[in-house]
Short mmCIF file of N, CA and C in Angstrom, two decimals:
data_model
loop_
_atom_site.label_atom_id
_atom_site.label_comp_id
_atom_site.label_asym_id
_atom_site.label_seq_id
_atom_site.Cartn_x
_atom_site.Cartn_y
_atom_site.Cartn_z
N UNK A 16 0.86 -1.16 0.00
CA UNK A 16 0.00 0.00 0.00
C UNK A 16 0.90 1.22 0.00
N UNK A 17 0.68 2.67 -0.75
CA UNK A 17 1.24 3.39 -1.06
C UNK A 17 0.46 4.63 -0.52
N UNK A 18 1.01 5.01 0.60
CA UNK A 18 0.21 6.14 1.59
C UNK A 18 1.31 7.22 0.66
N UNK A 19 0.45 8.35 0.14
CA UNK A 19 0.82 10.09 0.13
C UNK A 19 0.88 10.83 0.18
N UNK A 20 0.82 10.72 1.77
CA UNK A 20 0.63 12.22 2.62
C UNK A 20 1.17 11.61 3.92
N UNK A 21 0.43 12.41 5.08
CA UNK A 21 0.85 12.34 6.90
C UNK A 21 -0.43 13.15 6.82
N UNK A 22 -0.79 14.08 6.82
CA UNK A 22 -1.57 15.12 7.86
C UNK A 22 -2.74 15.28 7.45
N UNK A 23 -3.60 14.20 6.87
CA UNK A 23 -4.90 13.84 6.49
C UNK A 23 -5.23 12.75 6.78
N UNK A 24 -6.45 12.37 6.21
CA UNK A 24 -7.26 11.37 6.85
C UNK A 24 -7.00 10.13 5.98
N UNK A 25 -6.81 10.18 4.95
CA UNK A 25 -6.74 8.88 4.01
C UNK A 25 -5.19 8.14 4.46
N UNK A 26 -4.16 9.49 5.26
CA UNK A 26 -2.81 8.69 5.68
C UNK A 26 -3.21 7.50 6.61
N UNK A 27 -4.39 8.59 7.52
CA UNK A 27 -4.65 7.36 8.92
C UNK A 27 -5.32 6.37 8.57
N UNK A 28 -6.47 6.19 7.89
CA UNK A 28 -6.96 5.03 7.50
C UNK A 28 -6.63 4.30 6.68
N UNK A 29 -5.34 4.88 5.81
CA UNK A 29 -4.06 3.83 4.92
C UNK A 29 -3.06 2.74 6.23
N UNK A 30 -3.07 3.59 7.06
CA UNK A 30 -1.74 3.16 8.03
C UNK A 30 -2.96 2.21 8.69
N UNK A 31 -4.04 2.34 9.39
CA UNK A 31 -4.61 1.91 10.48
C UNK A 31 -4.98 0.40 9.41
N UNK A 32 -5.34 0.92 7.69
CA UNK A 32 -6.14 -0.08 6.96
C UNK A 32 -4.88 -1.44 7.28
N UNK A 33 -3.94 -1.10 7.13
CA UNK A 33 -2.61 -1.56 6.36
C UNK A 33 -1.71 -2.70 7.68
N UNK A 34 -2.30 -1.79 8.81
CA UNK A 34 -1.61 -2.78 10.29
C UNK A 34 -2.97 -3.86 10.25
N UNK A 35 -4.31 -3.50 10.30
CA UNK A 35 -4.93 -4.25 10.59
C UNK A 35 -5.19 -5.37 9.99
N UNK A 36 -5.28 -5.24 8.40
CA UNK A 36 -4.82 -6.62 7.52
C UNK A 36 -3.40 -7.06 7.43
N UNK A 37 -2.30 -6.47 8.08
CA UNK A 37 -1.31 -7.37 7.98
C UNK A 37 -0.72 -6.86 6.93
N UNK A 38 -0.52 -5.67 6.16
CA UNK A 38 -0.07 -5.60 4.65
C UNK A 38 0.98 -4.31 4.65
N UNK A 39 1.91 -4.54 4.23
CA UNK A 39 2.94 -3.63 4.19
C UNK A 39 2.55 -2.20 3.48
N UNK A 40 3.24 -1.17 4.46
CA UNK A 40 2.95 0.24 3.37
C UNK A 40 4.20 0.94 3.35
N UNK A 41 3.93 1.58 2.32
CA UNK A 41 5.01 2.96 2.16
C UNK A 41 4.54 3.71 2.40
N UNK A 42 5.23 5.00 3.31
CA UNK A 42 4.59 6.36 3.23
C UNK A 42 5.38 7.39 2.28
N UNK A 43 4.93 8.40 1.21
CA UNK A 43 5.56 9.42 0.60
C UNK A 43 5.21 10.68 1.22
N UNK A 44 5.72 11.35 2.17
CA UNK A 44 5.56 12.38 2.50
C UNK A 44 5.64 13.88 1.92
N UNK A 45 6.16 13.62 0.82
CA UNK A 45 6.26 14.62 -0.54
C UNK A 45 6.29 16.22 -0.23
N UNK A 46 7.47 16.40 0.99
CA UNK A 46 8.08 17.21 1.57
C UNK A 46 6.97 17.88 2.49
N UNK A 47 6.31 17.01 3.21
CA UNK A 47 5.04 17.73 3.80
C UNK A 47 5.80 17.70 5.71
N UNK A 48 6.88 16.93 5.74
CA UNK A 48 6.84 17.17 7.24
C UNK A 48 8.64 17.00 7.04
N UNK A 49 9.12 18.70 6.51
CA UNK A 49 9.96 19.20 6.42
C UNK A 49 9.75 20.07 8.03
N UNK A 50 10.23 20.78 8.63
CA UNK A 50 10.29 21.75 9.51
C UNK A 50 9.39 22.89 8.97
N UNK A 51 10.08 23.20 7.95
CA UNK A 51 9.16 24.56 7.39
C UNK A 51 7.87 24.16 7.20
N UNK A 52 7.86 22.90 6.56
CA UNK A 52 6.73 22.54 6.22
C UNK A 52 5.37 22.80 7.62
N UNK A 53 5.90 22.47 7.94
CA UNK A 53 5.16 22.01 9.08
C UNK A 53 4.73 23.17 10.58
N UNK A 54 6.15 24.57 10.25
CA UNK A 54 6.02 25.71 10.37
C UNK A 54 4.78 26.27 10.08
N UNK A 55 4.72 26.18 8.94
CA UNK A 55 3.90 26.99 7.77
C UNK A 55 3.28 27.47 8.23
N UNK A 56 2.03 26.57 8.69
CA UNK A 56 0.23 26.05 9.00
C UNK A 56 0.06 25.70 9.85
N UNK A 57 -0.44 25.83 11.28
CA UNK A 57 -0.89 25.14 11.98
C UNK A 57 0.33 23.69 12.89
N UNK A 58 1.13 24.60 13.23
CA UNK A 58 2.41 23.97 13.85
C UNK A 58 1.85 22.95 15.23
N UNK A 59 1.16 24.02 15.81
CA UNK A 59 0.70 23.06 17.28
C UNK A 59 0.02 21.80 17.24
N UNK A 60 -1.05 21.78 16.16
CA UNK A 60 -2.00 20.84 15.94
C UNK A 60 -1.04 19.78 15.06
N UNK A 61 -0.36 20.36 14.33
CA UNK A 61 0.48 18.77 13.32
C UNK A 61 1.84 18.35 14.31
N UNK A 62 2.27 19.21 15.30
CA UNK A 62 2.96 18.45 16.00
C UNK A 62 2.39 17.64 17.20
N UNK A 63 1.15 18.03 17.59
CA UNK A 63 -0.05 17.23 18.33
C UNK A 63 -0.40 16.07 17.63
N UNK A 64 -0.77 16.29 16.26
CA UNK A 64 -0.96 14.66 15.75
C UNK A 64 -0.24 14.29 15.54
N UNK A 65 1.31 14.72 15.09
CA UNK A 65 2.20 13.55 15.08
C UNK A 65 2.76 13.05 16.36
N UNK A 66 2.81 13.44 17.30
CA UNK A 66 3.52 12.98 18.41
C UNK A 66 1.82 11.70 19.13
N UNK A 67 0.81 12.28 18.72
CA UNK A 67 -0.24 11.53 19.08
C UNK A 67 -0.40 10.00 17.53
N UNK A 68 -0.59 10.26 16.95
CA UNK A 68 -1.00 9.66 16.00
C UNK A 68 0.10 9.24 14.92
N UNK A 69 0.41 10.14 14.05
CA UNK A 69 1.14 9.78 12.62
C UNK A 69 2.76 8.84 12.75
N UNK A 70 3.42 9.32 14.17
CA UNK A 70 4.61 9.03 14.57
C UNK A 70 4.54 7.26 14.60
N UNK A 71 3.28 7.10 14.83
CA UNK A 71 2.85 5.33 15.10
C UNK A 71 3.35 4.65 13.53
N UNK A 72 2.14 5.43 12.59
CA UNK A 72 1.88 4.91 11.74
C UNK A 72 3.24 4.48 10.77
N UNK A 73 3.36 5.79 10.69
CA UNK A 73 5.01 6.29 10.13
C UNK A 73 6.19 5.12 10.65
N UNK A 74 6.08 4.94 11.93
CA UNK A 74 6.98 4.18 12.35
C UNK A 74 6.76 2.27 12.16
N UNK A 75 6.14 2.26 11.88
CA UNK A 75 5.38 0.51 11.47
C UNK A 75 5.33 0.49 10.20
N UNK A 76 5.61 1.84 9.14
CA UNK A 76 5.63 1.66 7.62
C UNK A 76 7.26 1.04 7.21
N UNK A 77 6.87 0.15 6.01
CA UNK A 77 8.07 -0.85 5.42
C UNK A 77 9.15 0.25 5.39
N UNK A 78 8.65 1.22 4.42
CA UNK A 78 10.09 2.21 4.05
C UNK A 78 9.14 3.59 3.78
N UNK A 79 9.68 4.53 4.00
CA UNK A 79 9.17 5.93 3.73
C UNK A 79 10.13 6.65 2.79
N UNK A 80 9.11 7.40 1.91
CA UNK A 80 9.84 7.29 0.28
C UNK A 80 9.84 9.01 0.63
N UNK A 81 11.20 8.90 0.09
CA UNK A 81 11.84 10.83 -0.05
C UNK A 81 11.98 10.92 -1.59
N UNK A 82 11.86 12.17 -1.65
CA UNK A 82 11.83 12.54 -3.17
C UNK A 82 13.48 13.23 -3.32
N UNK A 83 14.12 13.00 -2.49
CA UNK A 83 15.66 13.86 -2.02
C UNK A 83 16.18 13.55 -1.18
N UNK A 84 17.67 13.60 -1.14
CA UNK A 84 18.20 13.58 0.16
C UNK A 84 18.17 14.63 1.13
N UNK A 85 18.16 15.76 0.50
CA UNK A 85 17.77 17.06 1.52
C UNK A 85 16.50 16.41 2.48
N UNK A 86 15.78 15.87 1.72
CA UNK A 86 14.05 15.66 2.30
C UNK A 86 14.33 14.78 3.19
N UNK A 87 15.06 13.74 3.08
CA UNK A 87 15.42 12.45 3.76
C UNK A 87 16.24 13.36 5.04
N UNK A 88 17.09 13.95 5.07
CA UNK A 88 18.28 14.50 5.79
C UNK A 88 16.63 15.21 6.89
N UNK A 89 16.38 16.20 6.34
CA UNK A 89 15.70 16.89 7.23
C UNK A 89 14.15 15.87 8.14
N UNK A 90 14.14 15.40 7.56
CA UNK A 90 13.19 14.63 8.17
C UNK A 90 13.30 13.53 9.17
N UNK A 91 14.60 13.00 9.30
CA UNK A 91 15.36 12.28 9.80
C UNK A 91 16.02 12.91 11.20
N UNK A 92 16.42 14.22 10.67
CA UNK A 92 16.67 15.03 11.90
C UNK A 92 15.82 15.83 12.74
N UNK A 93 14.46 16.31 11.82
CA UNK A 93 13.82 16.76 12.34
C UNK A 93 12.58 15.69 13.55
N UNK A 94 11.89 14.54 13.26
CA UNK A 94 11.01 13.86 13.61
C UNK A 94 11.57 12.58 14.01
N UNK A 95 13.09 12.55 13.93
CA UNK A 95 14.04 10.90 14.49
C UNK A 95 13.28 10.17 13.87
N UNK A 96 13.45 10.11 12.73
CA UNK A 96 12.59 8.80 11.53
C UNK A 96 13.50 7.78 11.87
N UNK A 97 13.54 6.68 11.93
CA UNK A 97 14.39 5.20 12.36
C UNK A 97 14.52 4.10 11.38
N UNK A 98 13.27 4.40 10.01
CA UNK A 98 12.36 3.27 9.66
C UNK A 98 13.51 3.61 8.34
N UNK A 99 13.51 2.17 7.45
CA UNK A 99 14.06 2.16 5.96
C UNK A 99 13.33 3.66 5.23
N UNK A 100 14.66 3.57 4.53
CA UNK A 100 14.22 5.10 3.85
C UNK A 100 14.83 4.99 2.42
N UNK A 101 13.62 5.19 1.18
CA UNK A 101 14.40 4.97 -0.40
C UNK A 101 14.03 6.44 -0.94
N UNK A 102 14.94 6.65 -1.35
CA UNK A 102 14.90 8.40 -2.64
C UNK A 102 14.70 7.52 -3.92
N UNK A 103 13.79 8.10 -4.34
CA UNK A 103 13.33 8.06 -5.69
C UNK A 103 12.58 9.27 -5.93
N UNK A 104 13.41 9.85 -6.77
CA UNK A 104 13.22 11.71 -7.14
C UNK A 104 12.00 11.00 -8.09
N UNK A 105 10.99 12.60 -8.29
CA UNK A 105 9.63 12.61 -9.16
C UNK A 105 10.37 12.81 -10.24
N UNK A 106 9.72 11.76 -11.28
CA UNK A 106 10.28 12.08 -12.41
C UNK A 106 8.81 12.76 -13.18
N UNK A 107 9.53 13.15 -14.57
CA UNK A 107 8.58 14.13 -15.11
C UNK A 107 9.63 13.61 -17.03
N UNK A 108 7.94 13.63 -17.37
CA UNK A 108 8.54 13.92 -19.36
C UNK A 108 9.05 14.55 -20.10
N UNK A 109 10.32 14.50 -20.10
CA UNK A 109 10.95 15.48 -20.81
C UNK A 109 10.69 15.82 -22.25
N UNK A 110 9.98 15.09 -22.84
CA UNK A 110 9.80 15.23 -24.31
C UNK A 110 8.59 16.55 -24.65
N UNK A 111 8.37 16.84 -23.66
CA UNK A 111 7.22 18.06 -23.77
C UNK A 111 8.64 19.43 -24.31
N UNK A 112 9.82 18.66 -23.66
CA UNK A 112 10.87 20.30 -23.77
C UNK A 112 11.96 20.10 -25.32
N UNK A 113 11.57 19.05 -25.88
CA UNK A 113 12.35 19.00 -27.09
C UNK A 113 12.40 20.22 -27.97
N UNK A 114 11.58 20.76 -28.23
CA UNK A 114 11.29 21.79 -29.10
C UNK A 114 11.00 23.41 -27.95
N UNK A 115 12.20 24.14 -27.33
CA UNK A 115 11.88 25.16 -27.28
C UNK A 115 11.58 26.38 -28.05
N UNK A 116 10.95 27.34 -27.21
CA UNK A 116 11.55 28.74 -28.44
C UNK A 116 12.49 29.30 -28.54
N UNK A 117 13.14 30.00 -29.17
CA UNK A 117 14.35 30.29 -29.64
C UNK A 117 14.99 31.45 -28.67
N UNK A 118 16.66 31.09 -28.43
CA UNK A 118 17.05 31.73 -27.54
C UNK A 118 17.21 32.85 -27.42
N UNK A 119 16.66 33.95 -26.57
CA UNK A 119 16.40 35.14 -26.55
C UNK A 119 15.12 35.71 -26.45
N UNK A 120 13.91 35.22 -26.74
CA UNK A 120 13.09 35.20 -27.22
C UNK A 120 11.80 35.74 -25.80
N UNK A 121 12.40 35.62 -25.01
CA UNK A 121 12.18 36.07 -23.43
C UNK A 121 12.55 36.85 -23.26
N UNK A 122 13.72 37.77 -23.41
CA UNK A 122 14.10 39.11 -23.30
C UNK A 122 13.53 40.05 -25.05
N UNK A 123 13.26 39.82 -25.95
CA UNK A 123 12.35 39.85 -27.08
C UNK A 123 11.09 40.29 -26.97
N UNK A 124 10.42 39.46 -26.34
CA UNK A 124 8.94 39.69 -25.80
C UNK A 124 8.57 40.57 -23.72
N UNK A 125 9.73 40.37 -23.55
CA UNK A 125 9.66 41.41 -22.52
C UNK A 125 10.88 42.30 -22.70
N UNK A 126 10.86 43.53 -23.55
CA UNK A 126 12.23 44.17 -24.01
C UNK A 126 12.39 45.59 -22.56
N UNK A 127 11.86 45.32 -21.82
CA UNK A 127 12.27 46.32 -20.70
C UNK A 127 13.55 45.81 -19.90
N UNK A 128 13.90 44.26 -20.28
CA UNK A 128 14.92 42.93 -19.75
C UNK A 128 15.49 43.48 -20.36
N UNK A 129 15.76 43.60 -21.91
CA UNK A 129 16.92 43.36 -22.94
C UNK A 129 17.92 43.12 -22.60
N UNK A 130 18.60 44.06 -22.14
CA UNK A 130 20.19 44.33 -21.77
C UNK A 130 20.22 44.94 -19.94
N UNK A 131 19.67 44.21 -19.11
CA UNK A 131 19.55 44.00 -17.65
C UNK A 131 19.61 43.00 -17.30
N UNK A 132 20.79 43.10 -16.53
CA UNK A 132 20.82 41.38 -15.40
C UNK A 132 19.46 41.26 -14.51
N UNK A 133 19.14 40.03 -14.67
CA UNK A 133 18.02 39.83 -14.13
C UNK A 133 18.16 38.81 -13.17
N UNK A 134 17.30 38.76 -11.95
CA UNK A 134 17.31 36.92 -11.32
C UNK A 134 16.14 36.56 -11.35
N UNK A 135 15.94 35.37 -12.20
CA UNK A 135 14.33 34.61 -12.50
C UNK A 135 13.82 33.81 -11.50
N UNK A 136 12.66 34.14 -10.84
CA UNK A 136 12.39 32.90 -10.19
C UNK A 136 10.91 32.31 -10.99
N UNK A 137 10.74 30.96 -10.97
CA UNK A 137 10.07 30.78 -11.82
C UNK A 137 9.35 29.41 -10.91
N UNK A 138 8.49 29.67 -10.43
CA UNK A 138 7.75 28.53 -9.72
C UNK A 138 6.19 28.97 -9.14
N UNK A 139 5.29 28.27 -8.29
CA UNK A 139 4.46 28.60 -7.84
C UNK A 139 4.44 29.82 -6.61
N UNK A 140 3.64 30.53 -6.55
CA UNK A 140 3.61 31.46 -5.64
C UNK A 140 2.96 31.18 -4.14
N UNK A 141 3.66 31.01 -3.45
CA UNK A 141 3.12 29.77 -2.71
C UNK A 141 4.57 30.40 -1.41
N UNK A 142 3.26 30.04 -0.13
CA UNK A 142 4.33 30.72 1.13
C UNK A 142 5.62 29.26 1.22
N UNK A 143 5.36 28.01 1.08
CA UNK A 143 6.29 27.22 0.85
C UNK A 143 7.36 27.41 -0.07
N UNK A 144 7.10 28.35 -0.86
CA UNK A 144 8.66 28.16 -1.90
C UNK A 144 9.34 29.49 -1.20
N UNK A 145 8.93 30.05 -0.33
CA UNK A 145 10.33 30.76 0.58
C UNK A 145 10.27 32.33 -0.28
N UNK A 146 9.55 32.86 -1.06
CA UNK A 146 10.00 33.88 -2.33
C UNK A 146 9.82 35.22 -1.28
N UNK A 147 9.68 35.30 -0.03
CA UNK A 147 9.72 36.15 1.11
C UNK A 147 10.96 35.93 1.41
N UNK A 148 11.36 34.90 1.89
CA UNK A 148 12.88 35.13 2.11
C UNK A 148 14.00 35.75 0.93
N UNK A 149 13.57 35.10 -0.64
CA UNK A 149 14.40 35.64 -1.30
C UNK A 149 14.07 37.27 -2.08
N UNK A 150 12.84 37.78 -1.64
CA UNK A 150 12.82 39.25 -2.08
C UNK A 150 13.55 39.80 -0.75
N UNK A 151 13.73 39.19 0.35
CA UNK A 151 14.53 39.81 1.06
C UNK A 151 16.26 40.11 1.13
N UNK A 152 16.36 38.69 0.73
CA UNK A 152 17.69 38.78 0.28
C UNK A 152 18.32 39.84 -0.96
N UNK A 153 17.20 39.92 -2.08
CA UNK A 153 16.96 40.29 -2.83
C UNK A 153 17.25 41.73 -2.68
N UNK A 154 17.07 42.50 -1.88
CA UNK A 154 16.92 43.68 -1.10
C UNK A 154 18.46 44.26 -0.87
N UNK A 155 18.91 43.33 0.13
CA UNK A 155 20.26 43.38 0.59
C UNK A 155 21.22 43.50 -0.56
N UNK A 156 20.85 42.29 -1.35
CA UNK A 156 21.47 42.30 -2.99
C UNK A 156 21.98 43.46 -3.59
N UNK A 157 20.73 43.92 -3.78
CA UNK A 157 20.58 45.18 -4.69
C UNK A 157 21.51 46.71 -3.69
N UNK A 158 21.52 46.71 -2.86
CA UNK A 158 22.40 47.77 -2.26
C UNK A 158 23.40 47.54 -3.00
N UNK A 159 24.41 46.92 -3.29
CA UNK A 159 25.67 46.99 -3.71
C UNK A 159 25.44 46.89 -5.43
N UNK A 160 24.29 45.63 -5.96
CA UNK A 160 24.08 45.61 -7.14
C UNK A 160 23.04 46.13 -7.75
N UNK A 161 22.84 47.26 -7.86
CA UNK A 161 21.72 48.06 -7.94
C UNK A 161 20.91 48.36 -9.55
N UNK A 162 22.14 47.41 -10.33
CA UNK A 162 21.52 47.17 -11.74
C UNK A 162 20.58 46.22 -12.13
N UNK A 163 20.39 45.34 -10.85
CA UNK A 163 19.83 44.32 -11.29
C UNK A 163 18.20 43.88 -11.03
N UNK A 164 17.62 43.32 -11.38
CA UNK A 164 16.07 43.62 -11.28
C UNK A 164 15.70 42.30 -11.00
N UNK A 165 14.61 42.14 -10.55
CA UNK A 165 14.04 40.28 -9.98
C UNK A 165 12.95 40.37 -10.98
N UNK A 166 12.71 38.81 -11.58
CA UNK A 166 11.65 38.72 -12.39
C UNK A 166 11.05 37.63 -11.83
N UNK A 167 9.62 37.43 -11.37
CA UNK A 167 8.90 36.80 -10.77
C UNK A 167 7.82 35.92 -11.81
N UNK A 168 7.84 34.90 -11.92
CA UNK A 168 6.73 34.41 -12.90
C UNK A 168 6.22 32.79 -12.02
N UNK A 169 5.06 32.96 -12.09
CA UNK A 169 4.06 31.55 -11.75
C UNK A 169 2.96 31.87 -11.02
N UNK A 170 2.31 30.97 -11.12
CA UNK A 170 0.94 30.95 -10.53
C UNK A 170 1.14 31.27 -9.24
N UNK A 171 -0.22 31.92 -9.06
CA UNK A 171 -0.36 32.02 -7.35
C UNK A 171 -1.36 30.77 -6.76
N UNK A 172 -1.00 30.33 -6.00
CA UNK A 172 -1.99 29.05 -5.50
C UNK A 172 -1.90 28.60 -4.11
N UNK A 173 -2.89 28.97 -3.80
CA UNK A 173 -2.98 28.03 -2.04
C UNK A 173 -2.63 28.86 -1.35
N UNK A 174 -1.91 30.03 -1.39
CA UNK A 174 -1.57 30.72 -0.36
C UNK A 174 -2.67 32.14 -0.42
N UNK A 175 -3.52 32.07 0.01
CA UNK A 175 -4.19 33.91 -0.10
C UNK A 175 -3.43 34.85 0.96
N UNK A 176 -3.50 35.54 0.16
CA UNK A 176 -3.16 37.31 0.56
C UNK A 176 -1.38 37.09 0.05
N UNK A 177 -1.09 35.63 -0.19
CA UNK A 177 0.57 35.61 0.14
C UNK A 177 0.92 36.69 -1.06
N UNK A 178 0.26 36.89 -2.04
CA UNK A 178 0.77 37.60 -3.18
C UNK A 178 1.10 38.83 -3.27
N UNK A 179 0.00 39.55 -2.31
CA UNK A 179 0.09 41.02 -2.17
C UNK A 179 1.33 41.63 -0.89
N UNK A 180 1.25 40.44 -0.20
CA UNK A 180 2.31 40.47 1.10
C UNK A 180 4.03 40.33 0.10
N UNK A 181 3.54 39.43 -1.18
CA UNK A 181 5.04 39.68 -1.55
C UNK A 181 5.64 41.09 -2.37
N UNK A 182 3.97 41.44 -3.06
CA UNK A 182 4.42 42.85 -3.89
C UNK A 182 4.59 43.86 -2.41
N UNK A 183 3.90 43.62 -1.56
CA UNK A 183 4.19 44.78 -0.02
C UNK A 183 5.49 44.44 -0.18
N UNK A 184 6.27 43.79 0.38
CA UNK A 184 7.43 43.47 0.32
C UNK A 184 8.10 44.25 -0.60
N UNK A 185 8.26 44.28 -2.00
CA UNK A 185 8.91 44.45 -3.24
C UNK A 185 8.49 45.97 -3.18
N UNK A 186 7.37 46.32 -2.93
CA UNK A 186 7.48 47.98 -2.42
C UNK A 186 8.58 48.90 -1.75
#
């Protein structure tokens, strides 16, 4: 059985399904009980169920699957994981990227870039990918390198208000 998550309900009734028939599981925690992770949201209550509940389950699973060794490292140190542990990174199709567009073609269609160093971040907008810490850094940056400009691109998702807290920021 292939549990993928901790801090929902289908983990507990995977783990509880899985001891009670006798049947081996994996858990993929898919960086959900990182420190930060677990920072994020509701710290008291997920360290309440894990020290009550998930720590059981977790600990009676065959092997718990990391997508990284960072993930493995921190999780290990953070929650004293004990249990077999396999990395097998998410893979993804590369054949969608055979055919890009042509190089330049991004500073082309946004020509205010042209000829400015830029730093891209390019992911979801989301209080988990940290982009508060790095407009801060970002900040510090720019005192000394003051030519250089941040370009922000991706969806905003799951996090409300996080978006306007990052343009406050960038103000």
């Amino acid at each position: 059985i292939h549990i993928t998550s901790v801090w929902n309900f289908p983990a507990l009734a995977g783990g509880l399904a899985s001891l009670l028939y006798k049947k081996p599981y994996i858990i993929s925690p898919h960086g959900s009980i990182y420190r930060e992770a677990i920072d994020i949201k509701s710290r008291n209550r997920k360290i309440f169920y894990y020290n009550l509940i998930a720590k059981y389950y977790i600990k009676r699973a065959s092997a718990v699957h990391f997508t990284t060794e960072d993930e493995r490292e921190n999780a290990i140190s953070f929650l004293n994981i004990r249990n077999k542990t396999i990395i097998v990174p998410i893979g993804f199709d590369l054949s969608g990227f055979k055919e890009l567009p042509p190089r330049g073609s991004f500073k082309d269609r946004y020509t205010d870039l042209k000829d400015k160093k830029y730093l891209l971040f390019l992911g979801r907008i989301n209080i988990k990918k940290g982009l508060d810490i790095l407009v801060e850094s970002f900040g510090e940056i720019t005192k000394e390198y003051s030519d250089l400009y941040l370009v922000i691109v991706g969806a905003n998702e799951g996090s409300q208000g996080y978006e306007e807290e990052i343009k406050r920021r960038l103000r």
